[in-house]
PDB file of C-alpha atoms in Angstrom:
ATOM      1  CA  UNK A   1      18.243  15.796  -1.783  1.00 81.00           C
ATOM      2  CA  UNK A   2      16.775  18.194  -4.429  1.00 84.00           C
ATOM      3  CA  UNK A   3      14.786  21.826  -1.834  1.00 86.00           C
ATOM      4  CA  UNK A   4      11.745  22.233  -4.749  1.00 89.00           C
ATOM      5  CA  UNK A   5      10.912  18.654  -3.154  1.00 90.00           C
ATOM      6  CA  UNK A   6      11.167  18.757   0.114  1.00 88.00           C
ATOM      7  CA  UNK A   7       8.898  22.233   0.392  1.00 88.00           C
ATOM      8  CA  UNK A   8       6.306  20.379  -2.626  1.00 89.00           C
ATOM      9  CA  UNK A   9       6.169  17.452   1.171  1.00 89.00           C
ATOM     10  CA  UNK A  10       5.284  20.400   3.253  1.00 88.00           C
ATOM     11  CA  UNK A  11       2.329  20.938   1.250  1.00 86.00           C
ATOM     12  CA  UNK A  12       1.691  17.482   2.662  1.00 83.00           C
ATOM     13  CA  UNK A  13       2.755  16.778   5.870  1.00 83.00           C
ATOM     14  CA  UNK A  14      -0.202  17.609   8.310  1.00 78.00           C
ATOM     15  CA  UNK A  15       2.097  15.886  10.684  1.00 78.00           C
ATOM     16  CA  UNK A  16       5.186  17.096  12.710  1.00 78.00           C
ATOM     17  CA  UNK A  17       7.479  14.703  11.679  1.00 81.00           C
ATOM     18  CA  UNK A  18      10.221  16.396  10.302  1.00 84.00           C
ATOM     19  CA  UNK A  19      11.813  15.378   7.007  1.00 89.00           C
ATOM     20  CA  UNK A  20      14.292  13.345   5.756  1.00 92.00           C
ATOM     21  CA  UNK A  21      15.764  10.617   3.160  1.00 93.00           C
ATOM     22  CA  UNK A  22      13.857   7.942   5.749  1.00 95.00           C
ATOM     23  CA  UNK A  23      10.352   9.478   5.465  1.00 94.00           C
ATOM     24  CA  UNK A  24       7.759   7.286   3.815  1.00 95.00           C
ATOM     25  CA  UNK A  25       4.680   9.165   2.346  1.00 94.00           C
ATOM     26  CA  UNK A  26       1.601   7.301   3.239  1.00 93.00           C
ATOM     27  CA  UNK A  27       2.894   5.383   6.841  1.00 92.00           C
ATOM     28  CA  UNK A  28       5.044   8.788   8.056  1.00 92.00           C
ATOM     29  CA  UNK A  29       2.943  12.050   6.513  1.00 93.00           C
ATOM     30  CA  UNK A  30      -0.500   9.555   6.477  1.00 89.00           C
ATOM     31  CA  UNK A  31      -1.102  10.964   2.396  1.00 91.00           C
ATOM     32  CA  UNK A  32      -3.160   8.648   0.718  1.00 90.00           C
ATOM     33  CA  UNK A  33      -6.140   8.906  -1.244  1.00 89.00           C
ATOM     34  CA  UNK A  34      -6.658  12.093  -3.402  1.00 91.00           C
ATOM     35  CA  UNK A  35      -3.465  14.111  -2.016  1.00 91.00           C
ATOM     36  CA  UNK A  36      -1.643  11.034  -2.889  1.00 93.00           C
ATOM     37  CA  UNK A  37      -3.021  10.984  -5.876  1.00 94.00           C
ATOM     38  CA  UNK A  38      -3.498  14.852  -5.697  1.00 95.00           C
ATOM     39  CA  UNK A  39       0.453  15.257  -5.173  1.00 95.00           C
ATOM     40  CA  UNK A  40       2.052  12.598  -7.420  1.00 96.00           C
ATOM     41  CA  UNK A  41       0.770  14.462 -10.866  1.00 96.00           C
ATOM     42  CA  UNK A  42       1.829  17.635  -9.747  1.00 96.00           C
ATOM     43  CA  UNK A  43       5.181  16.222  -9.126  1.00 96.00           C
ATOM     44  CA  UNK A  44       4.737  14.316 -12.368  1.00 97.00           C
ATOM     45  CA  UNK A  45       4.238  17.614 -14.134  1.00 96.00           C
ATOM     46  CA  UNK A  46       6.304  19.751 -11.946  1.00 95.00           C
ATOM     47  CA  UNK A  47       9.280  17.191 -12.159  1.00 96.00           C
ATOM     48  CA  UNK A  48       8.994  16.035 -15.080  1.00 97.00           C
ATOM     49  CA  UNK A  49       8.815  12.226 -13.719  1.00 97.00           C
ATOM     50  CA  UNK A  50       7.214   9.507 -16.007  1.00 98.00           C
ATOM     51  CA  UNK A  51       5.164   7.560 -13.690  1.00 97.00           C
ATOM     52  CA  UNK A  52       3.563   6.132 -16.752  1.00 96.00           C
ATOM     53  CA  UNK A  53       4.991   1.998 -14.085  1.00 94.00           C
ATOM     54  CA  UNK A  54       4.259   3.140 -10.727  1.00 95.00           C
ATOM     55  CA  UNK A  55       1.324   0.772  -9.250  1.00 94.00           C
ATOM     56  CA  UNK A  56      -0.300   3.528  -6.918  1.00 94.00           C
ATOM     57  CA  UNK A  57      -2.810   0.910  -5.475  1.00 92.00           C
ATOM     58  CA  UNK A  58       1.084  -0.677  -4.019  1.00 94.00           C
ATOM     59  CA  UNK A  59       1.661   2.417  -2.243  1.00 94.00           C
ATOM     60  CA  UNK A  60      -1.612   3.877  -1.351  1.00 91.00           C
ATOM     61  CA  UNK A  61      -4.886   2.550   0.347  1.00 87.00           C
ATOM     62  CA  UNK A  62      -8.024   4.739  -1.950  1.00 78.00           C
ATOM     63  CA  UNK A  63      -9.549   7.570   0.115  1.00 72.00           C
ATOM     64  CA  UNK A  64     -12.140   5.857   2.070  1.00 66.00           C
ATOM     65  CA  UNK A  65     -10.608   2.366   1.935  1.00 59.00           C
ATOM     66  CA  UNK A  66     -10.149   2.151   6.051  1.00 60.00           C
ATOM     67  CA  UNK A  67     -13.538   1.244   7.585  1.00 63.00           C
ATOM     68  CA  UNK A  68     -15.046  -1.536   5.618  1.00 63.00           C
ATOM     69  CA  UNK A  69     -11.534  -3.497   5.706  1.00 60.00           C
ATOM     70  CA  UNK A  70      -9.911  -3.008   9.581  1.00 63.00           C
ATOM     71  CA  UNK A  71     -13.921  -3.730  10.550  1.00 68.00           C
ATOM     72  CA  UNK A  72     -13.286  -6.753   8.001  1.00 62.00           C
ATOM     73  CA  UNK A  73      -9.680  -7.534   9.654  1.00 60.00           C
ATOM     74  CA  UNK A  74     -10.741  -7.093  13.120  1.00 68.00           C
ATOM     75  CA  UNK A  75     -14.152  -9.659  13.129  1.00 72.00           C
ATOM     76  CA  UNK A  76     -12.121 -11.891  11.449  1.00 74.00           C
ATOM     77  CA  UNK A  77      -7.727 -11.312  13.069  1.00 72.00           C
ATOM     78  CA  UNK A  78      -6.495 -10.927   9.292  1.00 70.00           C
ATOM     79  CA  UNK A  79      -3.591  -8.647   8.872  1.00 72.00           C
ATOM     80  CA  UNK A  80      -4.424  -5.964   6.548  1.00 65.00           C
ATOM     81  CA  UNK A  81      -2.976  -5.026   3.574  1.00 75.00           C
ATOM     82  CA  UNK A  82       0.852  -3.321   3.923  1.00 86.00           C
ATOM     83  CA  UNK A  83       1.680  -1.457   1.129  1.00 91.00           C
ATOM     84  CA  UNK A  84       5.016  -0.649  -0.127  1.00 95.00           C
ATOM     85  CA  UNK A  85       7.228   1.864   1.387  1.00 96.00           C
ATOM     86  CA  UNK A  86       7.367   4.646  -0.662  1.00 96.00           C
ATOM     87  CA  UNK A  87      10.247   8.105   0.322  1.00 96.00           C
ATOM     88  CA  UNK A  88      10.650  10.945  -0.542  1.00 95.00           C
ATOM     89  CA  UNK A  89      14.579   9.487  -0.999  1.00 96.00           C
ATOM     90  CA  UNK A  90      11.913   7.245  -3.777  1.00 97.00           C
ATOM     91  CA  UNK A  91      11.270  10.867  -5.395  1.00 97.00           C
ATOM     92  CA  UNK A  92      14.407  12.380  -5.253  1.00 96.00           C
ATOM     93  CA  UNK A  93      15.785   9.338  -6.932  1.00 97.00           C
ATOM     94  CA  UNK A  94      12.997   9.929  -9.766  1.00 97.00           C
ATOM     95  CA  UNK A  95      13.333  13.671  -9.506  1.00 97.00           C
ATOM     96  CA  UNK A  96      17.075  12.401 -10.655  1.00 95.00           C
ATOM     97  CA  UNK A  97      16.268   9.548 -13.380  1.00 97.00           C
ATOM     98  CA  UNK A  98      12.585  11.248 -14.579  1.00 97.00           C
ATOM     99  CA  UNK A  99      10.778   7.797 -13.745  1.00 96.00           C
ATOM    100  CA  UNK A 100       9.461   6.160 -10.748  1.00 94.00           C
ATOM    101  CA  UNK A 101       8.435   2.312 -10.835  1.00 86.00           C
TER     102      UNK A 101
END
C-alpha cells in the first residue's frame, strides 16, 4: 500500500476508523460531496491517475443531498440509493495502473 495514499486519506479521515485496504471512502470514512471532489482532484494530480472514466455520482452523494431524499425515503418506505464502494485498495490499484474506473 502506498504510504502517500495513507497519509492523504488520514487528512480526510474524520472518524476513528483505522485505514486498511478495505476501508470505503463514503461508507466508512463519511467522505462525500465537496470533500470527495477535493480529495479525488488532489489524487488525480498528485498520483497522475486518469479519472476521465470515473463516475463520481455512482460512488458519492452530493453535498447536502441527504435531507430531502432521506425524508422522501422515510415517507414512501423506499430504500435510499446504494452507492458503489470505493476502497483504499481501489485507489492503490489506480495508482499502479494509472486510471480509476
